[in-house]
DNA sequence: CTAGTTATACGAACTGGTACGTTAGTTAGC
DNA sequence: GCTAACTAACGTACCAGTTCGTATAACTAG
Protein backbone atom coordinates (compact mmCIF):
# COMPACT_ATOMS: atom_id res chain seq x y z
CA UNK A 1 0.00 0.00 0.00
CA UNK A 2 2.82 2.42 0.84
CA UNK A 3 4.05 4.42 -2.10
CA UNK A 4 7.02 2.57 -3.57
CA UNK A 5 8.73 5.69 -4.79
CA UNK A 6 7.81 9.22 -3.77
CA UNK A 7 5.92 10.04 -0.60
CA UNK A 8 3.68 12.75 -2.03
CA UNK A 9 0.04 12.53 -3.22
CA UNK A 10 -1.49 10.14 -0.65
CA UNK A 11 -4.15 9.05 -3.13
CA UNK A 12 -4.93 9.47 -6.80
CA UNK A 13 -1.53 8.05 -7.76
CA UNK A 14 -0.82 5.86 -10.74
CA UNK A 15 -0.52 2.32 -9.54
CA UNK A 16 -1.55 -0.36 -11.97
CA UNK A 17 -1.29 -3.20 -9.45
CA UNK A 18 -3.58 -1.37 -7.07
CA UNK A 19 -6.04 -0.50 -9.82
CA UNK A 20 -6.11 -4.10 -11.03
CA UNK A 21 -6.64 -5.40 -7.49
CA UNK A 22 -9.45 -2.96 -6.83
CA UNK A 23 -11.18 -3.91 -10.08
CA UNK A 24 -10.81 -7.60 -9.18
CA UNK A 25 -12.27 -7.08 -5.72
CA UNK A 26 -15.31 -5.28 -7.05
CA UNK A 27 -15.74 -7.67 -9.97
CA UNK A 28 -15.61 -10.69 -7.65
CA UNK A 29 -18.42 -9.25 -5.55
CA UNK A 30 -20.46 -8.29 -8.62
CA UNK A 31 -20.10 -11.55 -10.52
CA UNK A 32 -20.81 -13.58 -7.38
CA UNK A 33 -23.86 -11.45 -6.64
CA UNK A 34 -25.42 -11.24 -10.11
CA UNK A 35 -23.90 -13.96 -12.24
CA UNK A 36 -21.99 -13.32 -15.45
CA UNK A 37 -24.83 -12.06 -17.63
CA UNK A 38 -26.43 -10.27 -14.70
CA UNK A 39 -23.30 -8.22 -14.00
CA UNK A 40 -22.68 -4.92 -15.73
CA UNK A 41 -19.24 -3.69 -16.69
CA UNK A 42 -20.47 -0.13 -16.16
CA UNK A 43 -21.58 -1.01 -12.64
CA UNK A 44 -18.28 -2.66 -11.77
CA UNK A 45 -16.46 0.42 -13.04
CA UNK A 46 -18.73 2.74 -11.06
CA UNK A 47 -17.91 0.87 -7.85
CA UNK A 48 -14.16 1.33 -8.35
CA UNK A 49 -12.24 4.57 -8.18
CA UNK A 50 -11.41 4.22 -11.86
CA UNK A 51 -13.35 3.99 -15.11
CA UNK A 52 -14.68 1.34 -17.44
CA UNK A 53 -11.87 2.07 -19.84
CA UNK A 54 -9.40 0.74 -17.27
CA UNK A 55 -11.20 -2.60 -17.14
CA UNK A 56 -10.64 -2.97 -20.86
CA UNK A 57 -7.14 -1.59 -20.58
CA UNK A 58 -6.05 -3.96 -17.80
CA UNK A 59 -8.11 -7.07 -18.53
CA UNK A 60 -9.22 -6.89 -22.13
CA UNK A 61 -12.92 -7.45 -21.66
CA UNK A 62 -15.73 -8.73 -19.50
CA UNK A 63 -14.91 -12.37 -20.13
CA UNK A 64 -11.22 -12.07 -19.35
CA UNK A 65 -12.07 -10.12 -16.21
CA UNK A 66 -14.36 -12.94 -15.15
CA UNK A 67 -11.64 -15.52 -15.75
CA UNK A 68 -9.21 -13.45 -13.70
CA UNK A 69 -11.77 -13.38 -10.88
CA UNK A 70 -12.16 -17.16 -11.04
CA UNK A 71 -8.41 -17.69 -11.07
CA UNK A 72 -7.90 -15.69 -7.90
CA UNK A 73 -10.82 -17.43 -6.15
CA UNK A 74 -9.43 -20.89 -6.93
CA UNK A 75 -5.94 -19.82 -5.91
CA UNK A 76 -7.31 -18.99 -2.47
CA UNK A 77 -8.84 -22.40 -1.81
CA UNK A 78 -5.67 -24.10 -2.99
CA UNK A 79 -3.80 -21.96 -0.47
CA UNK A 80 -6.15 -23.11 2.28
CA UNK A 81 -5.66 -26.75 1.30
CA UNK A 82 -1.91 -26.30 1.27
CA UNK A 83 -1.86 -25.09 4.84
CA UNK A 84 -3.56 -28.15 6.35
CA UNK A 85 -1.31 -29.81 8.89
CA UNK A 86 -2.11 -33.47 9.43
CA UNK A 87 1.12 -35.45 9.41
CA UNK A 88 0.65 -36.46 13.02
CA UNK A 89 -3.00 -37.43 12.68
CA UNK A 90 -4.28 -40.98 12.25
CA UNK A 91 -6.10 -41.58 8.94
CA UNK A 92 -9.60 -41.29 10.45
CA UNK A 93 -8.81 -37.99 12.14
CA UNK A 94 -7.06 -36.80 8.98
CA UNK A 95 -10.08 -37.24 6.67
CA UNK A 96 -12.26 -35.55 9.26
CA UNK A 97 -9.75 -32.70 9.36
CA UNK A 98 -9.88 -32.34 5.59
CA UNK A 99 -13.66 -32.35 5.65
CA UNK A 100 -13.61 -29.63 8.29
CA UNK A 101 -11.14 -27.49 6.36
CA UNK A 102 -13.34 -27.73 3.28
CA UNK A 103 -16.43 -27.04 5.36
CA UNK A 104 -14.89 -23.96 6.97
CA UNK A 105 -13.46 -22.60 3.74
CA UNK A 106 -16.78 -22.83 1.89
CA UNK A 107 -18.66 -21.38 4.84
CA UNK A 108 -16.24 -18.46 4.97
CA UNK A 109 -16.24 -17.87 1.19
CA UNK A 110 -19.80 -18.00 -0.13
CA UNK A 111 -18.72 -15.82 -3.05
CA UNK A 112 -16.40 -18.62 -4.20
CA UNK A 113 -19.26 -21.12 -4.04
CA UNK A 114 -21.48 -18.78 -6.04
CA UNK A 115 -18.78 -18.36 -8.70
CA UNK A 116 -18.55 -22.14 -8.98
CA UNK A 117 -22.32 -22.42 -9.38
CA UNK A 118 -22.31 -19.71 -12.03
CA UNK A 119 -19.44 -21.44 -13.76
CA UNK A 120 -21.42 -24.69 -13.93
CA UNK A 121 -24.35 -22.86 -15.50
CA UNK A 122 -21.86 -21.92 -18.19
CA UNK A 123 -20.67 -25.52 -18.53
CA UNK A 124 -17.32 -24.65 -16.93
CA UNK A 125 -16.17 -22.97 -20.13
CA UNK A 126 -13.98 -20.49 -18.27
CA UNK A 127 -12.57 -23.06 -15.84
CA UNK A 128 -11.61 -25.12 -18.89
CA UNK A 129 -9.32 -22.28 -19.91
CA UNK A 130 -7.98 -22.07 -16.36
CA UNK A 131 -7.01 -25.73 -16.02
CA UNK A 132 -4.76 -25.33 -19.04
CA UNK A 133 -2.71 -22.94 -16.95
CA UNK A 134 -2.95 -24.36 -13.41
CA UNK A 135 -3.63 -27.75 -11.88
CA UNK A 136 -6.60 -27.03 -9.65
CA UNK A 137 -7.35 -30.53 -8.40
CA UNK A 138 -3.96 -32.14 -7.96
CA UNK A 139 -3.04 -31.02 -4.42
CA UNK A 140 -6.22 -32.11 -2.66
CA UNK A 141 -6.33 -35.42 -4.52
CA UNK A 142 -2.70 -36.18 -3.63
CA UNK A 143 -3.42 -35.37 0.01
CA UNK A 144 -6.44 -37.65 0.12
CA UNK A 145 -4.71 -40.46 -1.73
CA UNK A 146 -2.00 -40.52 0.87
CA UNK A 147 -4.48 -40.68 3.74
CA UNK A 148 -6.57 -43.37 2.06
CA UNK A 149 -3.52 -45.49 1.40
CA UNK A 150 -2.50 -45.30 5.04
CA UNK A 151 -6.05 -46.02 6.18
CA UNK A 152 -6.36 -49.07 3.99
CA UNK A 153 -2.98 -50.41 5.14
CA UNK A 154 -4.17 -50.19 8.72
CA UNK A 155 -7.42 -51.92 7.79
CA UNK A 156 -9.47 -48.88 8.84
CA UNK A 157 -11.00 -47.95 5.48
CA UNK A 158 -13.07 -49.81 2.94
CA UNK A 159 -11.08 -50.59 -0.19
CA UNK A 160 -13.60 -49.49 -2.83
CA UNK A 161 -13.35 -45.75 -2.15
CA UNK A 162 -10.89 -43.54 -4.00
CA UNK A 163 -9.65 -40.02 -3.37
CA UNK A 164 -11.75 -38.30 -6.03
CA UNK A 165 -14.96 -39.88 -4.74
CA UNK A 166 -14.14 -38.96 -1.16
CA UNK A 167 -13.47 -35.39 -2.20
CA UNK A 168 -16.71 -35.42 -4.16
CA UNK A 169 -18.76 -36.49 -1.14
CA UNK A 170 -17.18 -33.88 1.11
CA UNK A 171 -17.58 -31.16 -1.52
CA UNK A 172 -21.19 -32.13 -2.17
CA UNK A 173 -22.08 -31.55 1.48
CA UNK A 174 -20.05 -28.37 1.95
CA UNK A 175 -21.01 -26.82 -1.39
CA UNK A 176 -24.70 -27.65 -1.11
CA UNK A 177 -25.01 -26.08 2.32
CA UNK A 178 -23.82 -22.75 0.95
CA UNK A 179 -24.90 -22.90 -2.69
CA UNK A 180 -28.47 -24.05 -2.09
CA UNK A 181 -29.18 -22.36 1.18
CA UNK A 182 -31.69 -19.97 -0.36
CA UNK A 183 -34.04 -22.49 -1.98
CA UNK A 184 -33.53 -24.96 0.86
CA UNK A 185 -34.19 -22.36 3.52
CA UNK A 186 -37.26 -21.10 1.70
CA UNK A 187 -38.74 -24.55 1.13
CA UNK A 188 -37.85 -26.25 4.43
CA UNK A 189 -37.69 -23.25 6.75
CA UNK A 190 -34.21 -24.08 7.94
CA UNK A 191 -31.23 -21.75 7.49
CA UNK A 192 -28.29 -24.02 6.67
CA UNK A 193 -25.72 -21.32 7.45
CA UNK A 194 -27.24 -20.18 10.73
CA UNK A 195 -24.19 -19.71 13.03
CA UNK A 196 -26.05 -21.55 15.78
CA UNK A 197 -26.09 -24.65 13.59
CA UNK A 198 -22.57 -24.44 12.17
CA UNK A 199 -21.02 -26.85 14.69
CA UNK A 200 -23.85 -29.32 14.09
CA UNK A 201 -23.27 -29.34 10.33
CA UNK A 202 -19.49 -29.47 10.62
CA UNK A 203 -19.80 -32.57 12.82
CA UNK A 204 -22.41 -34.02 10.47
CA UNK A 205 -20.03 -33.61 7.55
CA UNK A 206 -17.19 -35.27 9.41
CA UNK A 207 -19.40 -38.14 10.60
CA UNK A 208 -20.68 -38.64 7.10
CA UNK A 209 -17.28 -39.17 5.49
CA UNK A 210 -15.75 -41.10 8.40
CA UNK A 211 -18.67 -43.52 8.59
CA UNK A 212 -18.82 -43.89 4.83
CA UNK A 213 -15.13 -44.80 4.74
CA UNK A 214 -15.21 -47.21 7.68
CA UNK A 215 -14.19 -50.76 6.75
CA UNK B 1 -43.78 -14.40 -49.74
CA UNK B 2 -45.80 -16.88 -47.70
CA UNK B 3 -49.16 -17.54 -49.29
CA UNK B 4 -52.35 -17.05 -47.31
CA UNK B 5 -53.75 -19.96 -45.38
CA UNK B 6 -55.43 -21.37 -48.43
CA UNK B 7 -53.34 -24.53 -48.11
CA UNK B 8 -54.21 -27.23 -45.62
CA UNK B 9 -52.04 -26.41 -42.56
CA UNK B 10 -53.44 -29.28 -40.45
CA UNK B 11 -52.56 -27.81 -37.07
CA UNK B 12 -52.27 -24.08 -36.61
CA UNK B 13 -55.51 -24.06 -34.64
CA UNK B 14 -56.28 -21.72 -31.77
CA UNK B 15 -55.55 -23.57 -28.56
CA UNK B 16 -54.39 -21.50 -25.64
CA UNK B 17 -53.52 -24.50 -23.45
CA UNK B 18 -51.33 -25.95 -26.17
CA UNK B 19 -49.67 -22.61 -26.85
CA UNK B 20 -48.98 -22.10 -23.15
CA UNK B 21 -47.55 -25.61 -22.83
CA UNK B 22 -45.31 -25.15 -25.85
CA UNK B 23 -44.02 -21.84 -24.53
CA UNK B 24 -43.35 -23.48 -21.15
CA UNK B 25 -41.44 -26.36 -22.75
CA UNK B 26 -39.21 -24.05 -24.73
CA UNK B 27 -38.77 -21.63 -21.83
CA UNK B 28 -37.75 -24.46 -19.49
CA UNK B 29 -35.03 -25.55 -21.87
CA UNK B 30 -33.85 -21.99 -22.46
CA UNK B 31 -33.78 -20.88 -18.83
CA UNK B 32 -32.07 -24.12 -17.78
CA UNK B 33 -29.50 -23.73 -20.55
CA UNK B 34 -28.68 -20.03 -20.21
CA UNK B 35 -29.90 -18.84 -16.83
CA UNK B 36 -32.43 -16.08 -16.31
CA UNK B 37 -30.40 -13.12 -17.55
CA UNK B 38 -28.77 -15.22 -20.24
CA UNK B 39 -32.11 -16.22 -21.76
CA UNK B 40 -33.77 -14.07 -24.41
CA UNK B 41 -37.51 -13.66 -24.71
CA UNK B 42 -37.07 -13.20 -28.47
CA UNK B 43 -35.18 -16.47 -28.67
CA UNK B 44 -37.80 -18.37 -26.67
CA UNK B 45 -40.49 -16.98 -28.98
CA UNK B 46 -38.51 -17.92 -32.07
CA UNK B 47 -38.29 -21.54 -30.88
CA UNK B 48 -42.07 -21.82 -30.49
CA UNK B 49 -44.62 -21.79 -33.27
CA UNK B 50 -46.01 -18.54 -31.94
CA UNK B 51 -44.74 -15.02 -31.34
CA UNK B 52 -43.22 -13.06 -28.54
CA UNK B 53 -46.43 -11.18 -28.01
CA UNK B 54 -48.07 -14.45 -26.95
CA UNK B 55 -45.57 -14.82 -24.11
CA UNK B 56 -46.67 -11.46 -22.79
CA UNK B 57 -50.31 -12.27 -23.53
CA UNK B 58 -50.30 -15.61 -21.68
CA UNK B 59 -47.73 -15.05 -18.94
CA UNK B 60 -47.35 -11.33 -18.50
CA UNK B 61 -43.59 -11.07 -18.78
CA UNK B 62 -40.21 -12.74 -18.59
CA UNK B 63 -40.25 -13.01 -14.81
CA UNK B 64 -43.73 -14.53 -14.59
CA UNK B 65 -42.82 -16.97 -17.34
CA UNK B 66 -39.78 -18.01 -15.34
CA UNK B 67 -41.88 -18.54 -12.22
CA UNK B 68 -44.33 -20.66 -14.22
CA UNK B 69 -41.38 -22.76 -15.44
CA UNK B 70 -40.16 -23.23 -11.87
CA UNK B 71 -43.62 -24.16 -10.64
CA UNK B 72 -43.99 -26.93 -13.22
CA UNK B 73 -40.49 -28.27 -12.52
CA UNK B 74 -41.15 -28.49 -8.78
CA UNK B 75 -44.55 -30.08 -9.38
CA UNK B 76 -42.79 -32.88 -11.23
CA UNK B 77 -40.42 -33.82 -8.44
CA UNK B 78 -43.27 -33.75 -5.92
CA UNK B 79 -45.10 -36.17 -8.21
CA UNK B 80 -42.06 -38.47 -8.23
CA UNK B 81 -41.85 -38.34 -4.43
CA UNK B 82 -45.56 -39.12 -4.13
CA UNK B 83 -45.19 -42.31 -6.12
CA UNK B 84 -42.57 -43.92 -3.88
CA UNK B 85 -43.86 -47.21 -2.46
CA UNK B 86 -42.13 -48.22 0.74
CA UNK B 87 -44.76 -49.32 3.24
CA UNK B 88 -43.41 -52.85 3.27
CA UNK B 89 -39.76 -51.86 3.60
CA UNK B 90 -37.81 -51.83 6.84
CA UNK B 91 -36.54 -48.36 7.85
CA UNK B 92 -33.01 -48.94 6.59
CA UNK B 93 -34.20 -50.12 3.19
CA UNK B 94 -36.74 -47.29 3.11
CA UNK B 95 -34.17 -44.48 3.51
CA UNK B 96 -32.01 -46.12 0.90
CA UNK B 97 -35.04 -46.26 -1.39
CA UNK B 98 -35.72 -42.55 -0.87
CA UNK B 99 -32.09 -41.74 -1.58
CA UNK B 100 -32.28 -43.76 -4.79
CA UNK B 101 -35.49 -42.09 -5.92
CA UNK B 102 -33.92 -38.67 -5.38
CA UNK B 103 -30.74 -39.82 -7.10
CA UNK B 104 -32.63 -41.13 -10.12
CA UNK B 105 -34.91 -38.12 -10.41
CA UNK B 106 -32.04 -35.65 -10.36
CA UNK B 107 -30.04 -37.76 -12.79
CA UNK B 108 -33.01 -37.85 -15.16
CA UNK B 109 -33.85 -34.15 -14.83
CA UNK B 110 -30.67 -32.08 -15.05
CA UNK B 111 -32.76 -29.13 -16.26
CA UNK B 112 -34.51 -29.09 -12.87
CA UNK B 113 -31.17 -29.06 -11.07
CA UNK B 114 -29.98 -26.20 -13.25
CA UNK B 115 -33.13 -24.21 -12.52
CA UNK B 116 -32.53 -24.71 -8.80
CA UNK B 117 -28.93 -23.52 -9.13
CA UNK B 118 -30.06 -20.49 -11.09
CA UNK B 119 -32.72 -19.82 -8.50
CA UNK B 120 -30.10 -19.82 -5.74
CA UNK B 121 -28.02 -17.31 -7.66
CA UNK B 122 -31.13 -15.13 -7.47
CA UNK B 123 -31.47 -15.75 -3.72
CA UNK B 124 -34.57 -17.88 -4.31
CA UNK B 125 -36.64 -14.77 -4.93
CA UNK B 126 -38.96 -16.58 -7.33
CA UNK B 127 -39.28 -19.71 -5.20
CA UNK B 128 -40.27 -17.41 -2.34
CA UNK B 129 -43.31 -16.42 -4.37
CA UNK B 130 -43.99 -20.07 -5.16
CA UNK B 131 -43.99 -21.33 -1.56
CA UNK B 132 -46.79 -18.90 -0.81
CA UNK B 133 -48.94 -20.90 -3.21
CA UNK B 134 -47.72 -24.49 -2.72
CA UNK B 135 -45.99 -26.45 0.03
CA UNK B 136 -42.91 -27.77 -1.74
CA UNK B 137 -41.15 -29.46 1.14
CA UNK B 138 -43.95 -30.97 3.21
CA UNK B 139 -44.41 -34.33 1.48
CA UNK B 140 -40.78 -35.49 1.52
CA UNK B 141 -40.26 -34.31 5.10
CA UNK B 142 -43.39 -36.16 6.29
CA UNK B 143 -42.22 -39.30 4.52
CA UNK B 144 -38.77 -39.14 6.11
CA UNK B 145 -40.13 -38.30 9.55
CA UNK B 146 -42.22 -41.44 9.51
CA UNK B 147 -39.28 -43.63 8.51
CA UNK B 148 -36.95 -42.04 11.06
CA UNK B 149 -39.51 -42.52 13.83
CA UNK B 150 -39.86 -46.21 13.00
CA UNK B 151 -36.09 -46.61 12.75
CA UNK B 152 -35.49 -44.98 16.10
CA UNK B 153 -38.19 -47.11 17.74
CA UNK B 154 -36.44 -50.21 16.47
CA UNK B 155 -33.12 -48.94 17.75
CA UNK B 156 -31.66 -48.87 14.23
CA UNK B 157 -31.04 -45.13 13.84
CA UNK B 158 -29.12 -42.60 15.83
CA UNK B 159 -31.41 -40.22 17.67
CA UNK B 160 -29.74 -36.90 16.78
CA UNK B 161 -30.72 -36.90 13.08
CA UNK B 162 -33.94 -35.31 11.87
CA UNK B 163 -35.82 -35.53 8.58
CA UNK B 164 -34.71 -32.18 7.17
CA UNK B 165 -31.03 -32.94 7.79
CA UNK B 166 -31.36 -36.39 6.23
CA UNK B 167 -33.02 -34.86 3.19
CA UNK B 168 -30.28 -32.25 3.08
CA UNK B 169 -27.53 -34.86 3.02
CA UNK B 170 -29.22 -36.88 0.29
CA UNK B 171 -29.97 -33.77 -1.76
CA UNK B 172 -26.42 -32.51 -1.36
CA UNK B 173 -25.02 -35.65 -2.94
CA UNK B 174 -27.61 -35.96 -5.71
CA UNK B 175 -27.68 -32.26 -6.57
CA UNK B 176 -23.90 -31.85 -6.54
CA UNK B 177 -23.35 -34.76 -8.89
CA UNK B 178 -25.51 -33.08 -11.52
CA UNK B 179 -25.11 -29.39 -10.74
CA UNK B 180 -21.33 -29.35 -10.44
CA UNK B 181 -20.44 -31.99 -12.96
CA UNK B 182 -18.87 -29.48 -15.33
CA UNK B 183 -16.36 -27.87 -12.98
CA UNK B 184 -15.73 -31.17 -11.19
CA UNK B 185 -15.23 -33.05 -14.43
CA UNK B 186 -12.92 -30.36 -15.77
CA UNK B 187 -10.80 -30.13 -12.62
CA UNK B 188 -10.63 -33.82 -11.63
CA UNK B 189 -11.07 -35.48 -15.00
CA UNK B 190 -13.98 -37.62 -13.85
CA UNK B 191 -17.44 -37.43 -15.41
CA UNK B 192 -19.87 -37.75 -12.50
CA UNK B 193 -22.80 -38.58 -14.75
CA UNK B 194 -21.02 -41.14 -16.91
CA UNK B 195 -23.61 -43.97 -17.32
CA UNK B 196 -20.88 -46.49 -16.57
CA UNK B 197 -20.52 -44.99 -13.11
CA UNK B 198 -24.20 -44.42 -12.31
CA UNK B 199 -24.66 -47.61 -10.31
CA UNK B 200 -21.51 -46.87 -8.35
CA UNK B 201 -22.74 -43.42 -7.34
CA UNK B 202 -26.26 -44.60 -6.57
CA UNK B 203 -24.84 -47.21 -4.19
CA UNK B 204 -22.45 -44.64 -2.74
CA UNK B 205 -25.37 -42.30 -2.02
CA UNK B 206 -27.35 -45.09 -0.33
CA UNK B 207 -24.35 -46.24 1.71
CA UNK B 208 -23.66 -42.69 2.77
CA UNK B 209 -27.08 -42.04 4.29
CA UNK B 210 -27.55 -45.54 5.74
CA UNK B 211 -24.17 -45.50 7.45
CA UNK B 212 -24.63 -41.95 8.66
CA UNK B 213 -27.97 -42.89 10.24
CA UNK B 214 -26.80 -46.14 11.85
CA UNK B 215 -27.12 -46.15 15.65
C1' DC C 1 20.64 17.85 -13.09
C1' DT C 2 17.47 18.70 -16.49
C1' DA C 3 15.13 18.99 -20.86
C1' DG C 4 13.28 16.06 -24.11
C1' DT C 5 11.14 11.60 -25.18
C1' DT C 6 8.54 7.53 -24.71
C1' DA C 7 5.70 4.07 -22.47
C1' DT C 8 2.20 3.50 -19.30
C1' DA C 9 -2.00 4.71 -16.92
C1' DC C 10 -6.01 7.01 -17.10
C1' DG C 11 -10.87 9.46 -18.34
C1' DA C 12 -15.18 11.43 -20.89
C1' DA C 13 -18.04 10.68 -24.35
C1' DC C 14 -19.66 7.90 -27.97
C1' DT C 15 -21.44 3.87 -30.95
C1' DG C 16 -23.53 -0.09 -32.67
C1' DG C 17 -26.27 -3.44 -31.43
C1' DT C 18 -29.43 -5.84 -28.46
C1' DA C 19 -33.47 -6.98 -25.62
C1' DC C 20 -37.70 -6.20 -23.00
C1' DG C 21 -41.95 -4.77 -23.53
C1' DT C 22 -45.91 -2.29 -26.48
C1' DT C 23 -48.85 -0.48 -30.02
C1' DA C 24 -51.87 -1.30 -33.40
C1' DG C 25 -54.10 -4.27 -36.03
C1' DT C 26 -55.81 -9.32 -37.70
C1' DT C 27 -58.17 -13.87 -37.56
C1' DA C 28 -60.80 -17.80 -35.67
C1' DG C 29 -64.76 -19.44 -33.34
C1' DC C 30 -68.82 -19.19 -30.72
C1' DG D 1 -70.57 -9.34 -34.12
C1' DC D 2 -68.06 -10.05 -30.13
C1' DT D 3 -64.15 -11.67 -27.91
C1' DA D 4 -60.17 -14.63 -27.07
C1' DA D 5 -56.16 -15.81 -29.50
C1' DC D 6 -52.98 -14.28 -32.43
C1' DT D 7 -49.22 -11.43 -35.43
C1' DA D 8 -45.94 -7.86 -37.26
C1' DA D 9 -43.41 -4.06 -36.42
C1' DC D 10 -41.89 -0.66 -33.43
C1' DG D 11 -39.75 2.16 -29.37
C1' DT D 12 -36.86 2.94 -25.81
C1' DA D 13 -33.45 1.88 -22.68
C1' DC D 14 -29.49 -0.31 -21.85
C1' DC D 15 -24.90 -2.22 -22.35
C1' DA D 16 -20.32 -4.16 -24.14
C1' DG D 17 -16.78 -2.31 -26.18
C1' DT D 18 -14.26 1.87 -28.62
C1' DT D 19 -12.43 6.42 -29.85
C1' DC D 20 -9.73 9.98 -28.91
C1' DG D 21 -7.33 12.68 -26.00
C1' DT D 22 -4.59 13.69 -21.54
C1' DA D 23 -1.55 13.26 -17.65
C1' DT D 24 2.20 11.11 -15.25
C1' DA D 25 6.10 8.09 -14.45
C1' DA D 26 10.43 6.43 -16.30
C1' DC D 27 14.13 6.78 -19.06
C1' DT D 28 17.93 9.08 -21.81
C1' DA D 29 21.15 12.30 -23.71
C1' DG D 30 23.82 16.20 -22.91
Short mmCIF file of C-alpha atoms in Angstrom, two decimals, chain B residues 75-159:
data_model
loop_
_atom_site.label_atom_id
_atom_site.label_comp_id
_atom_site.label_asym_id
_atom_site.label_seq_id
_atom_site.Cartn_x
_atom_site.Cartn_y
_atom_site.Cartn_z
CA UNK B 75 -44.55 -30.08 -9.38
CA UNK B 76 -42.79 -32.88 -11.23
CA UNK B 77 -40.42 -33.82 -8.44
CA UNK B 78 -43.27 -33.75 -5.92
CA UNK B 79 -45.10 -36.17 -8.21
CA UNK B 80 -42.06 -38.47 -8.23
CA UNK B 81 -41.85 -38.34 -4.43
CA UNK B 82 -45.56 -39.12 -4.13
CA UNK B 83 -45.19 -42.31 -6.12
CA UNK B 84 -42.57 -43.92 -3.88
CA UNK B 85 -43.86 -47.21 -2.46
CA UNK B 86 -42.13 -48.22 0.74
CA UNK B 87 -44.76 -49.32 3.24
CA UNK B 88 -43.41 -52.85 3.27
CA UNK B 89 -39.76 -51.86 3.60
CA UNK B 90 -37.81 -51.83 6.84
CA UNK B 91 -36.54 -48.36 7.85
CA UNK B 92 -33.01 -48.94 6.59
CA UNK B 93 -34.20 -50.12 3.19
CA UNK B 94 -36.74 -47.29 3.11
CA UNK B 95 -34.17 -44.48 3.51
CA UNK B 96 -32.01 -46.12 0.90
CA UNK B 97 -35.04 -46.26 -1.39
CA UNK B 98 -35.72 -42.55 -0.87
CA UNK B 99 -32.09 -41.74 -1.58
CA UNK B 100 -32.28 -43.76 -4.79
CA UNK B 101 -35.49 -42.09 -5.92
CA UNK B 102 -33.92 -38.67 -5.38
CA UNK B 103 -30.74 -39.82 -7.10
CA UNK B 104 -32.63 -41.13 -10.12
CA UNK B 105 -34.91 -38.12 -10.41
CA UNK B 106 -32.04 -35.65 -10.36
CA UNK B 107 -30.04 -37.76 -12.79
CA UNK B 108 -33.01 -37.85 -15.16
CA UNK B 109 -33.85 -34.15 -14.83
CA UNK B 110 -30.67 -32.08 -15.05
CA UNK B 111 -32.76 -29.13 -16.26
CA UNK B 112 -34.51 -29.09 -12.87
CA UNK B 113 -31.17 -29.06 -11.07
CA UNK B 114 -29.98 -26.20 -13.25
CA UNK B 115 -33.13 -24.21 -12.52
CA UNK B 116 -32.53 -24.71 -8.80
CA UNK B 117 -28.93 -23.52 -9.13
CA UNK B 118 -30.06 -20.49 -11.09
CA UNK B 119 -32.72 -19.82 -8.50
CA UNK B 120 -30.10 -19.82 -5.74
CA UNK B 121 -28.02 -17.31 -7.66
CA UNK B 122 -31.13 -15.13 -7.47
CA UNK B 123 -31.47 -15.75 -3.72
CA UNK B 124 -34.57 -17.88 -4.31
CA UNK B 125 -36.64 -14.77 -4.93
CA UNK B 126 -38.96 -16.58 -7.33
CA UNK B 127 -39.28 -19.71 -5.20
CA UNK B 128 -40.27 -17.41 -2.34
CA UNK B 129 -43.31 -16.42 -4.37
CA UNK B 130 -43.99 -20.07 -5.16
CA UNK B 131 -43.99 -21.33 -1.56
CA UNK B 132 -46.79 -18.90 -0.81
CA UNK B 133 -48.94 -20.90 -3.21
CA UNK B 134 -47.72 -24.49 -2.72
CA UNK B 135 -45.99 -26.45 0.03
CA UNK B 136 -42.91 -27.77 -1.74
CA UNK B 137 -41.15 -29.46 1.14
CA UNK B 138 -43.95 -30.97 3.21
CA UNK B 139 -44.41 -34.33 1.48
CA UNK B 140 -40.78 -35.49 1.52
CA UNK B 141 -40.26 -34.31 5.10
CA UNK B 142 -43.39 -36.16 6.29
CA UNK B 143 -42.22 -39.30 4.52
CA UNK B 144 -38.77 -39.14 6.11
CA UNK B 145 -40.13 -38.30 9.55
CA UNK B 146 -42.22 -41.44 9.51
CA UNK B 147 -39.28 -43.63 8.51
CA UNK B 148 -36.95 -42.04 11.06
CA UNK B 149 -39.51 -42.52 13.83
CA UNK B 150 -39.86 -46.21 13.00
CA UNK B 151 -36.09 -46.61 12.75
CA UNK B 152 -35.49 -44.98 16.10
CA UNK B 153 -38.19 -47.11 17.74
CA UNK B 154 -36.44 -50.21 16.47
CA UNK B 155 -33.12 -48.94 17.75
CA UNK B 156 -31.66 -48.87 14.23
CA UNK B 157 -31.04 -45.13 13.84
CA UNK B 158 -29.12 -42.60 15.83
CA UNK B 159 -31.41 -40.22 17.67
#
